[in-house]
CSV table of C-alpha atoms in Angstrom, one decimal:
chain,number,residue,atom,x,y,z
A,32,UNK,CA,-6.2,6.4,-6.5
A,33,UNK,CA,-5.1,6.3,-10.1
A,34,UNK,CA,-5.8,7.7,-13.6
A,35,UNK,CA,-5.8,6.2,-17.0
A,36,UNK,CA,-3.6,7.3,-20.0
A,37,UNK,CA,-5.2,10.1,-22.0
A,38,UNK,CA,-7.8,11.1,-19.4
A,39,UNK,CA,-6.5,13.8,-17.1
A,40,UNK,CA,-9.8,14.9,-15.8
A,41,UNK,CA,-11.0,11.6,-14.2
A,42,UNK,CA,-9.7,9.9,-11.1
A,43,UNK,CA,-10.4,6.3,-10.1
A,44,UNK,CA,-10.2,4.8,-6.6
A,45,UNK,CA,-9.8,1.1,-5.9
A,46,UNK,CA,-11.0,-0.2,-2.5
A,47,UNK,CA,-12.1,-3.4,-0.9
A,48,UNK,CA,-15.3,-4.5,0.6
A,49,UNK,CA,-15.8,-7.3,3.1
A,50,UNK,CA,-19.0,-9.3,2.9
A,51,UNK,CA,-18.4,-11.8,5.7
A,52,UNK,CA,-16.9,-14.3,3.3
A,53,UNK,CA,-13.8,-12.3,2.2
A,54,UNK,CA,-12.5,-9.3,0.3
A,55,UNK,CA,-13.5,-8.2,-3.2
A,56,UNK,CA,-12.1,-5.2,-5.0
A,57,UNK,CA,-14.2,-2.3,-6.3
A,58,UNK,CA,-13.5,0.9,-8.3
A,59,UNK,CA,-15.2,4.3,-8.0
A,60,UNK,CA,-14.6,7.4,-10.1
A,61,UNK,CA,-14.4,11.2,-9.4
A,62,UNK,CA,-13.6,14.4,-11.3
A,63,UNK,CA,-12.7,16.4,-8.2
A,64,UNK,CA,-11.2,13.8,-5.7
A,65,UNK,CA,-14.1,14.5,-3.3
A,66,UNK,CA,-17.3,13.1,-4.7
A,67,UNK,CA,-17.0,9.5,-5.7
A,68,UNK,CA,-19.6,7.6,-7.8
A,69,UNK,CA,-20.2,4.8,-10.3
A,70,UNK,CA,-19.0,2.1,-7.9
A,71,UNK,CA,-18.5,-1.3,-9.6
A,72,UNK,CA,-16.7,-4.6,-9.1
A,73,UNK,CA,-13.1,-4.6,-10.3
A,74,UNK,CA,-12.0,-8.1,-9.3
A,75,UNK,CA,-13.8,-10.9,-7.4
A,76,UNK,CA,-13.0,-14.2,-5.8
A,77,UNK,CA,-11.0,-16.8,-7.6
A,78,UNK,CA,-12.3,-20.3,-8.3
A,79,UNK,CA,-12.5,-23.0,-5.6
A,80,UNK,CA,-9.1,-24.3,-4.8
A,81,UNK,CA,-7.2,-21.3,-6.0
A,82,UNK,CA,-4.9,-19.1,-3.8
A,83,UNK,CA,-7.3,-16.2,-4.2
A,84,UNK,CA,-10.6,-18.0,-3.7
A,85,UNK,CA,-11.1,-16.3,-0.3
A,86,UNK,CA,-10.5,-12.7,-1.4
A,87,UNK,CA,-8.6,-10.3,-3.6
A,88,UNK,CA,-7.1,-6.9,-2.7
A,89,UNK,CA,-6.1,-4.8,-5.7
A,90,UNK,CA,-4.0,-1.6,-5.3
A,91,UNK,CA,-0.3,-2.3,-6.1
A,92,UNK,CA,-0.5,-0.9,-9.6
A,93,UNK,CA,2.2,-0.4,-12.1
A,94,UNK,CA,2.5,3.4,-12.8
A,95,UNK,CA,4.1,5.4,-15.6
A,96,UNK,CA,6.0,7.4,-13.0
A,97,UNK,CA,6.7,7.0,-9.3
A,98,UNK,CA,7.8,10.7,-8.8
A,99,UNK,CA,5.9,11.8,-5.7
A,100,UNK,CA,4.1,14.7,-7.5
A,101,UNK,CA,3.5,12.9,-10.8
A,102,UNK,CA,0.0,11.8,-11.8
A,103,UNK,CA,-0.8,8.2,-10.8
A,104,UNK,CA,-1.3,7.1,-14.4
A,105,UNK,CA,-1.3,3.3,-15.0
A,106,UNK,CA,1.4,2.0,-17.3
A,107,UNK,CA,0.5,-0.2,-20.2
A,108,UNK,CA,2.9,-3.1,-21.0
A,109,UNK,CA,2.3,-5.2,-24.1
A,110,UNK,CA,-1.2,-3.9,-24.3
A,111,UNK,CA,-2.1,-4.6,-20.7
A,112,UNK,CA,-2.2,-2.8,-17.3
A,113,UNK,CA,-0.7,-4.8,-14.4
A,114,UNK,CA,-1.1,-4.8,-10.6
A,115,UNK,CA,0.1,-7.0,-7.8
A,116,UNK,CA,-2.6,-7.9,-5.3
A,117,UNK,CA,-3.1,-9.5,-1.9
A,118,UNK,CA,-5.1,-12.7,-1.7
A,119,UNK,CA,-6.6,-15.3,0.6
A,120,UNK,CA,-7.4,-18.9,-0.1
A,121,UNK,CA,-10.1,-19.4,2.5
A,122,UNK,CA,-13.5,-17.9,2.9
A,123,UNK,CA,-15.7,-17.2,5.9
A,124,UNK,CA,-13.3,-15.3,8.2
A,125,UNK,CA,-11.4,-12.0,8.2
A,126,UNK,CA,-7.9,-12.2,6.6
A,127,UNK,CA,-7.3,-15.9,7.2
A,128,UNK,CA,-3.7,-17.1,7.4
A,129,UNK,CA,-1.7,-17.5,5.4
A,130,UNK,CA,-2.1,-14.7,2.9
A,131,UNK,CA,-0.8,-14.8,-0.7
A,132,UNK,CA,0.1,-12.4,-3.5
A,133,UNK,CA,-0.8,-12.6,-7.2
A,134,UNK,CA,-0.4,-10.8,-10.5
A,135,UNK,CA,-3.5,-9.3,-12.1
A,136,UNK,CA,-3.9,-7.7,-15.5
A,137,UNK,CA,-6.5,-5.5,-17.2
A,138,UNK,CA,-7.2,-4.3,-20.7
A,139,UNK,CA,-9.1,-1.1,-19.6
A,140,UNK,CA,-7.7,-0.5,-16.1
A,141,UNK,CA,-11.2,-1.1,-14.6
A,142,UNK,CA,-12.0,-4.8,-14.9
A,143,UNK,CA,-9.2,-7.1,-13.6
A,144,UNK,CA,-8.4,-10.8,-13.7
A,145,UNK,CA,-5.6,-13.1,-12.5
A,146,UNK,CA,-2.7,-13.0,-15.0
A,147,UNK,CA,-1.0,-16.2,-13.9
A,148,UNK,CA,-2.5,-19.1,-11.9
A,149,UNK,CA,0.3,-19.4,-9.4
A,150,UNK,CA,0.9,-17.1,-6.4
A,151,UNK,CA,3.9,-14.9,-6.9
A,152,UNK,CA,4.8,-14.7,-3.2
A,153,UNK,CA,3.7,-16.6,-0.1
A,154,UNK,CA,5.0,-18.2,3.0
A,155,UNK,CA,5.8,-21.3,0.9
A,156,UNK,CA,7.8,-19.7,-2.0
A,157,UNK,CA,9.9,-18.4,-3.7
A,158,UNK,CA,13.3,-18.9,-2.0
A,159,UNK,CA,14.0,-18.9,1.7
A,160,UNK,CA,11.2,-17.7,3.8
A,161,UNK,CA,12.4,-15.8,6.9
A,162,UNK,CA,11.2,-16.3,10.4
A,163,UNK,CA,9.8,-12.7,10.4
A,164,UNK,CA,7.4,-13.7,7.6
A,165,UNK,CA,6.6,-17.3,8.4
A,166,UNK,CA,2.9,-16.9,9.3
A,167,UNK,CA,1.3,-14.7,6.6
A,168,UNK,CA,2.0,-12.4,3.7
A,169,UNK,CA,-0.1,-9.3,3.2
A,170,UNK,CA,-0.4,-6.4,0.8
A,171,UNK,CA,2.3,-5.7,-1.9
A,172,UNK,CA,3.4,-2.3,-3.3
A,173,UNK,CA,4.7,-2.5,-6.9
A,174,UNK,CA,7.5,-0.1,-8.0
A,175,UNK,CA,9.5,0.0,-11.2
A,176,UNK,CA,13.0,1.4,-11.1
A,177,UNK,CA,15.8,0.9,-13.6
A,178,UNK,CA,15.6,-2.6,-15.1
A,179,UNK,CA,13.8,-4.1,-12.1
A,180,UNK,CA,10.4,-4.3,-10.5
A,181,UNK,CA,10.3,-4.1,-6.7
A,182,UNK,CA,7.6,-5.5,-4.4
A,183,UNK,CA,7.5,-4.0,-0.9
A,184,UNK,CA,5.3,-6.2,1.2
A,185,UNK,CA,4.4,-6.7,4.9
A,186,UNK,CA,4.3,-10.0,6.6
A,187,UNK,CA,3.5,-11.5,10.0
A,188,UNK,CA,5.3,-13.5,12.6
A,189,UNK,CA,3.3,-15.2,15.3
A,190,UNK,CA,2.5,-15.8,18.2
A,191,UNK,CA,3.7,-12.2,19.1
A,192,UNK,CA,1.9,-10.8,15.9
A,193,UNK,CA,4.7,-8.6,14.7
A,194,UNK,CA,4.4,-7.2,11.1
A,195,UNK,CA,7.4,-5.9,9.2
A,196,UNK,CA,8.2,-4.8,5.6
A,197,UNK,CA,10.2,-6.9,3.2
A,198,UNK,CA,11.4,-6.5,-0.4
A,199,UNK,CA,11.4,-8.8,-3.4
A,200,UNK,CA,12.5,-8.0,-7.0
A,201,UNK,CA,11.7,-9.3,-10.5
A,202,UNK,CA,12.6,-8.6,-14.1
A,203,UNK,CA,9.3,-9.7,-15.6
A,204,UNK,CA,6.6,-9.4,-12.8
A,205,UNK,CA,6.0,-13.1,-12.8
A,206,UNK,CA,9.1,-14.6,-11.1
A,207,UNK,CA,10.2,-12.9,-7.9
A,208,UNK,CA,13.3,-13.1,-5.6
A,209,UNK,CA,13.2,-12.2,-2.0
A,210,UNK,CA,15.9,-9.8,-0.7
A,211,UNK,CA,18.2,-11.9,1.5
A,212,UNK,CA,18.5,-9.4,4.3
A,213,UNK,CA,14.8,-8.8,4.8
A,214,UNK,CA,13.0,-7.1,6.5
A,215,UNK,CA,14.1,-3.7,5.1
A,216,UNK,CA,11.8,-1.8,7.6
A,217,UNK,CA,11.6,-3.4,11.0
A,218,UNK,CA,9.6,-2.6,14.1
A,219,UNK,CA,11.4,-0.3,16.5
A,220,UNK,CA,11.2,-0.7,20.2
A,221,UNK,CA,12.9,2.7,20.8
A,222,UNK,CA,14.3,5.6,18.9
A,223,UNK,CA,17.4,7.4,20.2
A,224,UNK,CA,16.2,10.7,18.9
A,225,UNK,CA,12.6,10.4,20.2
A,226,UNK,CA,11.5,12.9,22.8
A,227,UNK,CA,9.8,10.1,24.8
A,228,UNK,CA,10.1,6.4,25.2
A,229,UNK,CA,7.0,5.6,23.1
A,230,UNK,CA,7.7,3.9,19.8
A,231,UNK,CA,4.7,4.1,17.5
A,232,UNK,CA,5.8,1.2,15.3
A,233,UNK,CA,7.0,-1.4,17.9
A,234,UNK,CA,4.4,-3.9,16.9
A,235,UNK,CA,3.6,-3.2,13.3
A,236,UNK,CA,5.5,-1.5,10.4
A,237,UNK,CA,3.1,-2.3,7.6
A,238,UNK,CA,1.6,-1.4,4.2
A,239,UNK,CA,4.4,0.4,2.4
A,240,UNK,CA,3.8,3.0,-0.4
A,241,UNK,CA,7.0,4.2,-2.0
A,242,UNK,CA,7.7,7.3,-4.2
A,243,UNK,CA,10.7,9.2,-5.5
A,244,UNK,CA,11.1,12.8,-4.2
A,245,UNK,CA,13.6,14.6,-6.5
A,246,UNK,CA,14.2,17.3,-3.9
A,247,UNK,CA,15.0,20.9,-4.5
A,248,UNK,CA,18.7,20.5,-5.5
A,249,UNK,CA,20.6,18.0,-7.7
A,250,UNK,CA,21.8,15.8,-4.9
A,251,UNK,CA,18.6,16.0,-2.7
A,252,UNK,CA,16.7,13.1,-4.4
A,253,UNK,CA,15.5,10.3,-2.2
A,254,UNK,CA,12.8,7.7,-1.8
A,255,UNK,CA,9.9,8.2,0.5
A,256,UNK,CA,7.9,5.4,2.1
A,257,UNK,CA,4.6,5.9,3.7
A,258,UNK,CA,3.5,3.1,6.1
A,259,UNK,CA,1.5,2.6,9.2
A,260,UNK,CA,2.8,1.8,12.7
A,261,UNK,CA,1.2,0.2,15.6
A,262,UNK,CA,2.5,0.0,19.2
A,263,UNK,CA,1.1,-1.7,22.3
A,264,UNK,CA,2.3,1.2,24.4
A,265,UNK,CA,0.5,3.6,22.1
A,266,UNK,CA,-2.9,1.9,22.7
A,267,UNK,CA,-2.7,-0.4,19.6
A,268,UNK,CA,-3.7,2.5,17.4
A,269,UNK,CA,-2.5,2.7,13.8
A,270,UNK,CA,-0.8,5.9,12.8
A,271,UNK,CA,0.6,7.1,9.4
A,272,UNK,CA,4.4,7.1,9.4
A,273,UNK,CA,7.2,7.9,7.0
A,274,UNK,CA,10.7,6.7,6.2
A,275,UNK,CA,13.4,7.8,3.8
A,276,UNK,CA,16.0,6.0,1.7
A,277,UNK,CA,18.7,6.6,-1.0
A,278,UNK,CA,18.8,3.1,-2.3
A,279,UNK,CA,15.4,1.4,-1.6
A,280,UNK,CA,17.1,-1.0,0.9
A,281,UNK,CA,18.4,1.1,3.8
A,282,UNK,CA,15.6,3.1,5.4
A,283,UNK,CA,15.5,5.8,8.1
A,284,UNK,CA,12.2,6.2,9.9
A,285,UNK,CA,10.9,9.4,11.4
A,286,UNK,CA,9.9,8.3,14.9
A,287,UNK,CA,7.0,10.8,15.1
A,288,UNK,CA,3.9,9.9,13.0
A,289,UNK,CA,3.1,12.0,10.0
A,290,UNK,CA,-0.5,11.9,11.1
A,291,UNK,CA,-1.9,10.5,14.4
A,292,UNK,CA,-5.1,8.5,14.6
A,293,UNK,CA,-7.7,10.5,16.4
A,294,UNK,CA,-6.9,13.7,14.4
A,295,UNK,CA,-10.4,14.0,12.9
A,296,UNK,CA,-12.6,16.0,15.4
A,297,UNK,CA,-15.6,13.9,14.5
A,298,UNK,CA,-14.1,10.6,15.7
A,299,UNK,CA,-13.7,9.3,12.1
A,300,UNK,CA,-10.3,7.8,12.8
A,301,UNK,CA,-10.3,7.5,16.6
A,302,UNK,CA,-8.9,4.0,16.4
A,303,UNK,CA,-6.8,3.7,13.3
A,304,UNK,CA,-5.5,5.9,10.4
A,305,UNK,CA,-3.6,3.7,7.9
A,306,UNK,CA,-3.2,2.3,4.4
A,307,UNK,CA,-2.7,5.5,2.5
A,308,UNK,CA,-3.0,6.7,-1.1
A,309,UNK,CA,-1.2,9.9,-2.0
A,310,UNK,CA,-2.2,12.2,-4.9
A,311,UNK,CA,-0.9,15.6,-6.0
A,312,UNK,CA,-3.6,17.8,-7.6
A,313,UNK,CA,-1.9,20.3,-9.9
A,314,UNK,CA,-5.2,22.1,-10.4
A,315,UNK,CA,-5.1,23.6,-6.9
A,316,UNK,CA,-1.5,22.8,-5.8
A,317,UNK,CA,-2.7,20.5,-3.0
A,318,UNK,CA,-1.7,17.1,-1.7
A,319,UNK,CA,-4.6,14.6,-1.1
A,320,UNK,CA,-3.8,11.8,1.2
A,321,UNK,CA,-6.6,9.2,1.4
A,322,UNK,CA,-6.5,6.6,4.2
A,323,UNK,CA,-8.5,3.9,5.8
A,324,UNK,CA,-10.1,5.4,8.9
A,325,UNK,CA,-11.5,3.3,11.7
A,326,UNK,CA,-13.5,5.1,14.4
A,327,UNK,CA,-17.0,5.9,15.7
A,328,UNK,CA,-18.6,5.3,12.4
A,329,UNK,CA,-16.8,2.0,11.7
A,330,UNK,CA,-14.4,1.6,8.8
A,331,UNK,CA,-14.3,3.9,5.8
A,332,UNK,CA,-12.0,6.1,3.7
A,333,UNK,CA,-10.8,9.4,5.1
A,334,UNK,CA,-9.0,12.4,3.5
A,335,UNK,CA,-6.3,14.7,4.7
A,336,UNK,CA,-5.2,17.6,2.5
A,337,UNK,CA,-2.0,19.8,2.6
A,338,UNK,CA,-4.1,23.0,2.7
A,339,UNK,CA,-7.8,23.8,3.4
A,340,UNK,CA,-10.0,23.1,0.4
A,341,UNK,CA,-12.5,25.8,1.5
A,342,UNK,CA,-11.5,29.2,2.8
């Protein structure tokens, strides 16, 4: 979910649709974060032979601010908006290996196109590709801090199918360097502080979304990462989890999910609750946490709020 500069009353949501061939990215709009309309295509398949011919997944936007309570306003650089995106080269199947990442740009924030022809990150380049990421690269998260851009991405190692979160950095959005001690958030088999022996992220620690929380006092500031965890011992269900850091590199994970799949009484997220987007609505002092819900009705977008919207 994001907003455009100069328009505080309208929200936009980017999401993907799968048509049997692959992913395409769409945008809807809302003035209240509840009723979404005017759905249109934001970015479609690349041409035959390109790294994104099989699908594009927008969502790693460059924002004006990454403060956790700041509006998610897109940042314009040299007259353009930018987003990293996940991509697939092959059509005809669901998330075919290996995935790629690209750089997209837009003049209006609504219609997007590939900015450069080469993939910015893949299992082939740049730099040394670790064993933990050797089979596929998935969705990025773009963050600007200081003089650098950061890309938090999850990747897959087979045959055990373990997904973990790595980090790359760039000074210009086009040329990236992998952090040499990746992954920065690993799967956890156990937690010493957990009340039981179930780790909710022993198989997957995926899809990072990172924000700055200034805290209540001068020295309380820290980074917050939302991600989803999956564990075989927890019935292969995806739960929304959270981790904390002072430096974007060393992370401490809360072993107990922030939100458990199955929390919706209608069965909306009985199987999975993952892939979040967090928005602070200053009009009613409420957090809106959108997420991909998988349950009795199939796959869709769910919403959790920090307080009831209706009394």
